[in-house]
Short mmCIF file of N, CA and C in Angstrom, two decimals:
data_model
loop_
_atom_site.label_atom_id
_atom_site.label_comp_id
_atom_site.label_asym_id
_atom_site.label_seq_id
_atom_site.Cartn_x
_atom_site.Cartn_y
_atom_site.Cartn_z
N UNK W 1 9.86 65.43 -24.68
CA UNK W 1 9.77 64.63 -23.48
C UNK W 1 11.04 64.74 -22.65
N UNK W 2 12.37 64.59 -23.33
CA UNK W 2 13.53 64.91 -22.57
C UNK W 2 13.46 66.39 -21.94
N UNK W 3 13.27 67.10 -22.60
CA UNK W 3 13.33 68.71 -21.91
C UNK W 3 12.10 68.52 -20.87
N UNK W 4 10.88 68.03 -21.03
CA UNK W 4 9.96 68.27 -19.62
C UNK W 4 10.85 67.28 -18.06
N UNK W 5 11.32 65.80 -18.90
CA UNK W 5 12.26 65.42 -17.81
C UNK W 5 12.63 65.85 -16.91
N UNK W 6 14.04 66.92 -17.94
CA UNK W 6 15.00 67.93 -17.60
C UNK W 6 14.33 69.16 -16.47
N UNK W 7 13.21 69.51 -16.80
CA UNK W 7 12.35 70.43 -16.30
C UNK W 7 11.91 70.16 -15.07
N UNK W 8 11.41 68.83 -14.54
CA UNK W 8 11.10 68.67 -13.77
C UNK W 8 12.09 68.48 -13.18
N UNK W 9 12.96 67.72 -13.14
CA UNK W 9 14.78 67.29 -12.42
C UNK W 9 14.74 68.71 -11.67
N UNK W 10 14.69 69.31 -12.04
CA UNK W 10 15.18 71.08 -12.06
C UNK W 10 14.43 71.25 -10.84
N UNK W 11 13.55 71.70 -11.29
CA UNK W 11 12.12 72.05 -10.66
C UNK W 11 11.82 71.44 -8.66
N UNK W 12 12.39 70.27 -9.34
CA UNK W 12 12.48 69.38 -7.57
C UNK W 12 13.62 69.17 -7.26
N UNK W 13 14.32 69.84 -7.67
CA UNK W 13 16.21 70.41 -7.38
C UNK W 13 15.94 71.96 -6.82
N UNK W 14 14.73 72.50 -6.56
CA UNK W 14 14.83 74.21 -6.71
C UNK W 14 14.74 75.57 -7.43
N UNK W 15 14.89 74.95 -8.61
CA UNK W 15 15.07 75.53 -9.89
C UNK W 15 13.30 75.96 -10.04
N UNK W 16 13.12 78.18 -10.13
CA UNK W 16 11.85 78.73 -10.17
C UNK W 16 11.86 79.63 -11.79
N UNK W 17 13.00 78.99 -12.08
CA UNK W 17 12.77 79.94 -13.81
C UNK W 17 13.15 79.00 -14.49
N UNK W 18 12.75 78.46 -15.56
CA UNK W 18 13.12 77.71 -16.71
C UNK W 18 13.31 78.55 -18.17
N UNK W 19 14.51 77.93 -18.92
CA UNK W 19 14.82 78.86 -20.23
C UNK W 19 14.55 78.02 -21.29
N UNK W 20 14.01 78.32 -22.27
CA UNK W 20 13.87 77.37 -23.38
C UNK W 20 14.53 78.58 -24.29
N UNK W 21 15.52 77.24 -25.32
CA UNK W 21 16.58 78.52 -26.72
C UNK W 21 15.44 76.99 -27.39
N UNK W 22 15.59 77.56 -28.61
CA UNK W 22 14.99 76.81 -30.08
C UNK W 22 15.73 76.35 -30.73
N UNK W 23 15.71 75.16 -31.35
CA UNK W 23 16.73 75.20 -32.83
C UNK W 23 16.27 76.33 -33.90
N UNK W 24 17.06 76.07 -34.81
CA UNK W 24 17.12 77.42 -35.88
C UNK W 24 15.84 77.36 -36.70
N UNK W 25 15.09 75.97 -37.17
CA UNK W 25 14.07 75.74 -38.33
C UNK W 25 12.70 76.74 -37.18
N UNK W 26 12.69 76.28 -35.54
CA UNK W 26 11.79 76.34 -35.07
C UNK W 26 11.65 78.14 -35.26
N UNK W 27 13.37 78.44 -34.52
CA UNK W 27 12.97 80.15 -34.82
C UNK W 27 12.60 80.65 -35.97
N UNK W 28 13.11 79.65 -36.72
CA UNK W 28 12.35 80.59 -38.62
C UNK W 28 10.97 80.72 -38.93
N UNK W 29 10.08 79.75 -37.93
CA UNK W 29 9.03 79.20 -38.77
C UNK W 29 8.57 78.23 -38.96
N UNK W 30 9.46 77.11 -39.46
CA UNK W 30 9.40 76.21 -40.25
C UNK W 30 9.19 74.60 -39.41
N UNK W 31 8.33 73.51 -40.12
CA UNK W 31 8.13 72.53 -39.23
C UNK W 31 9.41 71.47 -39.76
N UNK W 32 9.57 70.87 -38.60
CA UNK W 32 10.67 70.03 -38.85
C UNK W 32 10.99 68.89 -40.14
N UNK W 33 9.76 69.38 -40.72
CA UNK W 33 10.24 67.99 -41.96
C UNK W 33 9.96 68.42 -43.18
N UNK W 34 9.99 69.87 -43.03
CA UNK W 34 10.68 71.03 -44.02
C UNK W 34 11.94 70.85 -45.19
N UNK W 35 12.33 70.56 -45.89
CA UNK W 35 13.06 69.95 -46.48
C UNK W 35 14.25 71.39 -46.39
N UNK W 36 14.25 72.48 -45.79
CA UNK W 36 15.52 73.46 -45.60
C UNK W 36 15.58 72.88 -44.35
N UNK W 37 14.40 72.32 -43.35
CA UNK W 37 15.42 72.00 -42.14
C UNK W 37 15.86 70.75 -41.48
N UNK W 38 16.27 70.30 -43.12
CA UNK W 38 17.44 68.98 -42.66
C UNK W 38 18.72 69.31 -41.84
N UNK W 39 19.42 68.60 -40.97
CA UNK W 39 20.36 68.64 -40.29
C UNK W 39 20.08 69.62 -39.46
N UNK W 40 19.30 70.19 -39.48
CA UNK W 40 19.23 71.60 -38.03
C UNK W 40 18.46 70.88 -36.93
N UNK W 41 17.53 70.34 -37.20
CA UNK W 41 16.25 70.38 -36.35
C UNK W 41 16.80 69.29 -35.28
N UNK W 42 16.32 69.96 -33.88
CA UNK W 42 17.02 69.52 -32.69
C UNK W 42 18.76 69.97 -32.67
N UNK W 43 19.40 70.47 -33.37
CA UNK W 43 20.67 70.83 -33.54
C UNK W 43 21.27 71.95 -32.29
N UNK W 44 20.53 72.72 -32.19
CA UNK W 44 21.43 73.70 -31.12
C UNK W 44 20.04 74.47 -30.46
N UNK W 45 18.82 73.70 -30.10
CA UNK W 45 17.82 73.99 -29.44
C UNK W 45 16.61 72.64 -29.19
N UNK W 46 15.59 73.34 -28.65
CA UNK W 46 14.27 72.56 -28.78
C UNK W 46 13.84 73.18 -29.62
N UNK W 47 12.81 71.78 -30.18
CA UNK W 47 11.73 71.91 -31.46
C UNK W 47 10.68 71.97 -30.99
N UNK W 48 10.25 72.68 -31.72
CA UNK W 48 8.34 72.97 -31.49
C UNK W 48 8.11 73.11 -32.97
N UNK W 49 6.53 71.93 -32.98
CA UNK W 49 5.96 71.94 -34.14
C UNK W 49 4.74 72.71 -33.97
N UNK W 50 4.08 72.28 -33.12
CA UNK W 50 2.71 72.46 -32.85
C UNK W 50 2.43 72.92 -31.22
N UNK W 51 1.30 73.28 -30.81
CA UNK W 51 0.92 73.56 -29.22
C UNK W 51 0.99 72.06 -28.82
N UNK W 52 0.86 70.74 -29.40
CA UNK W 52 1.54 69.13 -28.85
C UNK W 52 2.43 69.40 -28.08
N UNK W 53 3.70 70.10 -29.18
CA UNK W 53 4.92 69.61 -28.56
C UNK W 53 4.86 70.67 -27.46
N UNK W 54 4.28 71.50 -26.82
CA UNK W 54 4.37 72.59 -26.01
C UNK W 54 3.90 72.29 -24.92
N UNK W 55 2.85 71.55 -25.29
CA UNK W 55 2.07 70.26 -24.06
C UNK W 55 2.88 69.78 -23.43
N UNK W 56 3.85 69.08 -24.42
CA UNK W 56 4.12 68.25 -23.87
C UNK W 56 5.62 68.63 -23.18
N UNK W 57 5.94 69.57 -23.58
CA UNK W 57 7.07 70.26 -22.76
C UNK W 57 6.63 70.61 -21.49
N UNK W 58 6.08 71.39 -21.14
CA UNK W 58 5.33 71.68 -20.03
C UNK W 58 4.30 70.49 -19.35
N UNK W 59 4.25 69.25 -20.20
CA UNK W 59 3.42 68.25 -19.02
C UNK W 59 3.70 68.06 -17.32
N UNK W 60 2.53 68.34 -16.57
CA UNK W 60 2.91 68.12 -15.02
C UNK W 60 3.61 69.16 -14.61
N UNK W 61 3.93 70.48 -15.15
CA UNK W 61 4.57 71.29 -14.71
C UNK W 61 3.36 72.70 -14.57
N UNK W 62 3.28 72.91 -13.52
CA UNK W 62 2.44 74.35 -13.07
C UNK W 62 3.13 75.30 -13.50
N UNK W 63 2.85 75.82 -14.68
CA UNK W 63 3.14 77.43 -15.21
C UNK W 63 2.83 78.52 -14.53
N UNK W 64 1.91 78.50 -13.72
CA UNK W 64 1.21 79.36 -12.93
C UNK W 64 2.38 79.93 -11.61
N UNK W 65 3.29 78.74 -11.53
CA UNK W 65 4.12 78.87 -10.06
C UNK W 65 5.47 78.90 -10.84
N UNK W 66 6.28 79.13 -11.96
CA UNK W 66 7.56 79.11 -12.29
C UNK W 66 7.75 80.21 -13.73
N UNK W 67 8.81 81.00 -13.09
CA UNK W 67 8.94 82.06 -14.36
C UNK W 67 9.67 81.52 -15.75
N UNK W 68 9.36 81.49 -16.70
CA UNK W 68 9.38 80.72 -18.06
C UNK W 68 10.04 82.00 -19.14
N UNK W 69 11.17 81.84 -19.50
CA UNK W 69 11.85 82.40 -20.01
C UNK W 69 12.07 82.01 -21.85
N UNK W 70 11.89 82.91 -22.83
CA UNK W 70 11.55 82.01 -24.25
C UNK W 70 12.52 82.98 -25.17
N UNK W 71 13.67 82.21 -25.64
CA UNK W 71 14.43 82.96 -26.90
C UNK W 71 13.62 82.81 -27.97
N UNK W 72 13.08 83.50 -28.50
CA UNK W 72 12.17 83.06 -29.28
C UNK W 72 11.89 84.36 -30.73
N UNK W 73 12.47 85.41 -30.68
CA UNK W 73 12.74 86.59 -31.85
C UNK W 73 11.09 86.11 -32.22
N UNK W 74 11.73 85.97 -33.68
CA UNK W 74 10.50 86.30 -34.89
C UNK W 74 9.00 86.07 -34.91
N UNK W 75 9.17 84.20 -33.71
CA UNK W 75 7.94 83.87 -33.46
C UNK W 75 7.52 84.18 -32.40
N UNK W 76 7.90 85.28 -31.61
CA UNK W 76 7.99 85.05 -30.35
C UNK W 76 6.09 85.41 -29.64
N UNK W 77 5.55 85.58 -30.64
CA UNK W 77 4.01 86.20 -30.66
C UNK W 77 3.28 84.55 -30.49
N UNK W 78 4.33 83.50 -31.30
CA UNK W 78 3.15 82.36 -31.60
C UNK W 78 3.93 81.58 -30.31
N UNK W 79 5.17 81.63 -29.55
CA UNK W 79 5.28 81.04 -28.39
C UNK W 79 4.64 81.59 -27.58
N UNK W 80 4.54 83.04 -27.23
CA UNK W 80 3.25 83.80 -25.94
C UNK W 80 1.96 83.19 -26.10
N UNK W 81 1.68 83.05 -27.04
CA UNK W 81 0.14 82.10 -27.24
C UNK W 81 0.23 81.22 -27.13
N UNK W 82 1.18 79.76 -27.57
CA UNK W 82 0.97 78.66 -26.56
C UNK W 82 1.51 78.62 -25.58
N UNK W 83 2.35 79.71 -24.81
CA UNK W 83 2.03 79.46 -23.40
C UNK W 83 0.93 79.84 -22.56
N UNK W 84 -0.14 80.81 -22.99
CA UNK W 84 -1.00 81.32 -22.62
C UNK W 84 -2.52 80.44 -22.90
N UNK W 85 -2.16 79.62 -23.73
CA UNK W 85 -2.82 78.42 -24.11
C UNK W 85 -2.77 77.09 -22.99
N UNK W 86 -1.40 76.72 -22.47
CA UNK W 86 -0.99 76.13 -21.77
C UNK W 86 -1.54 76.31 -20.22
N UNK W 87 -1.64 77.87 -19.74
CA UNK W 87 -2.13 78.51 -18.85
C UNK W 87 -3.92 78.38 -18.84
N UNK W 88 -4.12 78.50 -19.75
CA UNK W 88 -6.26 78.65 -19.91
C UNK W 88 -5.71 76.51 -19.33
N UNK W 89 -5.60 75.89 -19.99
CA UNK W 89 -5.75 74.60 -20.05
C UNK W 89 -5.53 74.27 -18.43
N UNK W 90 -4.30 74.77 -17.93
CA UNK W 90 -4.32 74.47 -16.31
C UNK W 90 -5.22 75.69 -15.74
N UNK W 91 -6.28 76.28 -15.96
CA UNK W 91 -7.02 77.03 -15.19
C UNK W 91 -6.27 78.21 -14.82
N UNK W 92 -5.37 78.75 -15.19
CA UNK W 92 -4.04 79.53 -15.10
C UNK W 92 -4.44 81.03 -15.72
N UNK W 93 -4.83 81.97 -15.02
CA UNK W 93 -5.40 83.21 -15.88
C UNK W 93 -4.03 83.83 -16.38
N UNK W 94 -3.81 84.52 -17.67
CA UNK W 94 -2.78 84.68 -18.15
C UNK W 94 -1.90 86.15 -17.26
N UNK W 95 -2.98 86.47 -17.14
CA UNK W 95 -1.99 87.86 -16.31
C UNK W 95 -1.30 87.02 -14.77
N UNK W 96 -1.47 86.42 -14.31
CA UNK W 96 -0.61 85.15 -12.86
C UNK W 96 0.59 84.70 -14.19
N UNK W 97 0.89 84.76 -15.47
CA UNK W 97 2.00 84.18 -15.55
C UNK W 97 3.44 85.03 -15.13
N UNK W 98 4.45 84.52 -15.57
CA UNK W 98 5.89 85.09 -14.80
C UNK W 98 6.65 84.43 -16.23
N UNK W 99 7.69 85.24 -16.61
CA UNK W 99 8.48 84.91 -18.23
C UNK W 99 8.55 86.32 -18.71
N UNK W 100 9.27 85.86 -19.50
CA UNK W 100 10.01 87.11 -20.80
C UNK W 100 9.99 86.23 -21.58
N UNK W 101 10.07 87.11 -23.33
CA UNK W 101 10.55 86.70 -24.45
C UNK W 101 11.67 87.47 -24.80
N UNK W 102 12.61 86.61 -25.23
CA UNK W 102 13.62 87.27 -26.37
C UNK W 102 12.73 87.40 -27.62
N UNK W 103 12.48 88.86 -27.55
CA UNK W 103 11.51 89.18 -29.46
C UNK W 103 12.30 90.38 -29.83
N UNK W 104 13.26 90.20 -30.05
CA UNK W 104 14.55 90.85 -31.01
C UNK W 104 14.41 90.64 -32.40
N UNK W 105 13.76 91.11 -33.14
CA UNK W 105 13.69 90.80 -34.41
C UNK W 105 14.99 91.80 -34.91
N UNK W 106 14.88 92.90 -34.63
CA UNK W 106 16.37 94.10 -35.40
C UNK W 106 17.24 93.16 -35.12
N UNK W 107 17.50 92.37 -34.16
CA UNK W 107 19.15 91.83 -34.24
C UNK W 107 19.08 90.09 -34.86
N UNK W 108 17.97 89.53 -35.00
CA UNK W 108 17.46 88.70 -36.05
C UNK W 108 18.14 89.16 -37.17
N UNK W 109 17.30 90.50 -37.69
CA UNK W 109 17.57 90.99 -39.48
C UNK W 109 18.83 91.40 -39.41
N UNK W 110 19.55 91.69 -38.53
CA UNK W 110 20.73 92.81 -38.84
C UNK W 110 22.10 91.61 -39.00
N UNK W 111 21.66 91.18 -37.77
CA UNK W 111 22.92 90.53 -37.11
C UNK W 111 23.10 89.00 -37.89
N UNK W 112 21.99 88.24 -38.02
CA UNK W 112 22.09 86.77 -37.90
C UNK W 112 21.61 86.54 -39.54
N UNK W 113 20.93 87.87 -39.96
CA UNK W 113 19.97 87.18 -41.13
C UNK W 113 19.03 86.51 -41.32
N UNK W 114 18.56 85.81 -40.17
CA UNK W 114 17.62 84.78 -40.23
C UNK W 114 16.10 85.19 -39.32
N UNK W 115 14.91 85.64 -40.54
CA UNK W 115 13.96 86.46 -39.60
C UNK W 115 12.90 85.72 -40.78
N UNK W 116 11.63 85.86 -40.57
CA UNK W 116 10.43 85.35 -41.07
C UNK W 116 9.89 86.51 -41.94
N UNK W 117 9.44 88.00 -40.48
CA UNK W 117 8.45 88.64 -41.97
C UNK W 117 9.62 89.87 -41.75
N UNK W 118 9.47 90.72 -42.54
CA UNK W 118 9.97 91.87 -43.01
C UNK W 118 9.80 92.82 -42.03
N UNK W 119 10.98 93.78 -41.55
CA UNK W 119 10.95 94.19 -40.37
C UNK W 119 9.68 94.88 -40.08
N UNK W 120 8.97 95.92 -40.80
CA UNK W 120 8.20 96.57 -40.47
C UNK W 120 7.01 95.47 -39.55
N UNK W 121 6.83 94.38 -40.26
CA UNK W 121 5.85 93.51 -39.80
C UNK W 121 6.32 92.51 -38.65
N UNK W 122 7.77 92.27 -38.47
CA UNK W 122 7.87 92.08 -37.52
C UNK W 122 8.23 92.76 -36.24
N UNK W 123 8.38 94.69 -36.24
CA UNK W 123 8.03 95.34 -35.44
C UNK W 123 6.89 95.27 -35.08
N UNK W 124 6.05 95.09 -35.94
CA UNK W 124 4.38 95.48 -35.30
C UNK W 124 4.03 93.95 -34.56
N UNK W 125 4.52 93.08 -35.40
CA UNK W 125 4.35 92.00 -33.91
C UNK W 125 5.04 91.74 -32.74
N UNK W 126 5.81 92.45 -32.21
CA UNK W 126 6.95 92.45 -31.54
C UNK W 126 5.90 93.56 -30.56
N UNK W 127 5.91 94.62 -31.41
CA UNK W 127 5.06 95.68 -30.11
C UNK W 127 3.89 94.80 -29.68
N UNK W 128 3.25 94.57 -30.52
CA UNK W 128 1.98 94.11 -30.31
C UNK W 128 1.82 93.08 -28.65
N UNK W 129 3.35 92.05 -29.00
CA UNK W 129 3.18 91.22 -28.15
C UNK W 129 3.48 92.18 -26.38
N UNK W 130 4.36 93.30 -27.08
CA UNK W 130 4.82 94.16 -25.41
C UNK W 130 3.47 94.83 -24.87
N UNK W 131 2.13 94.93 -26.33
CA UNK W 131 1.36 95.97 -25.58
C UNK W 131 0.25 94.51 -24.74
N UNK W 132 0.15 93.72 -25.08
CA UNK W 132 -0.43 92.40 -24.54
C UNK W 132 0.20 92.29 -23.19
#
């Protein structure tokens, strides 16, 4: 609810691209009451549990008219789908959207350590989401 706030503040300030970074449990995977993601969750991002909280990030905000920007690596296949989810719901055909993903999984595994599936499988979802 604070980040759609924030979003809108923006939005009727001028502001035509919005960035969402994640906390760390959200980029892994994992739902917030995960017992590895004590002390992280909300820590150095937004949380997303479900397409709810995605709702509700985006409530009152036309996706259709603002480019939407998503750090998002490992999951970055299951954020393109609820925003594209978000889009069917406002009547929003998915090819009219505007956004990038950060879906860096090599610098996930290499760099940070912290990745979900095993590179090969998260190459093939990574292309998958570029050939979409």
């Amino acid at each position: 609810e604070e980040t759609n706030r924030l979003f809108k503040t923006l939005i009727r300030q001028g502001q035509t691209a919005l960035s969402l970074a994640f906390d760390l449990p959200t980029q892994l995977g994992m739902d917030s009451d995960d017992p590895r993601a004590l002390g992280e969750v909300g820590k150095v991002g937004l949380t997303i549990n479900s397409f709810k909280d995605w709702e509700t990030v985006f409530d009152g905000i036309d996706v259709g008219s603002i480019f939407v920007n998503s750090v998002s690596n490992a999951q970055a296949v299951v954020t393109l789908a609820m925003h594209v989810g978000i889009a069917q719901k406002q009547g929003i055909a998915p090819p009219a959207l505007k956004g990038s993903l950060q879906n860096d999984i090599l610098k996930e595994y290499i760099c940070r350590g912290n990745f979900i599936y095993p590179v090969q499988h998260g190459m093939r979802l990574a292309t998958d989401s570029f050939m979409y």
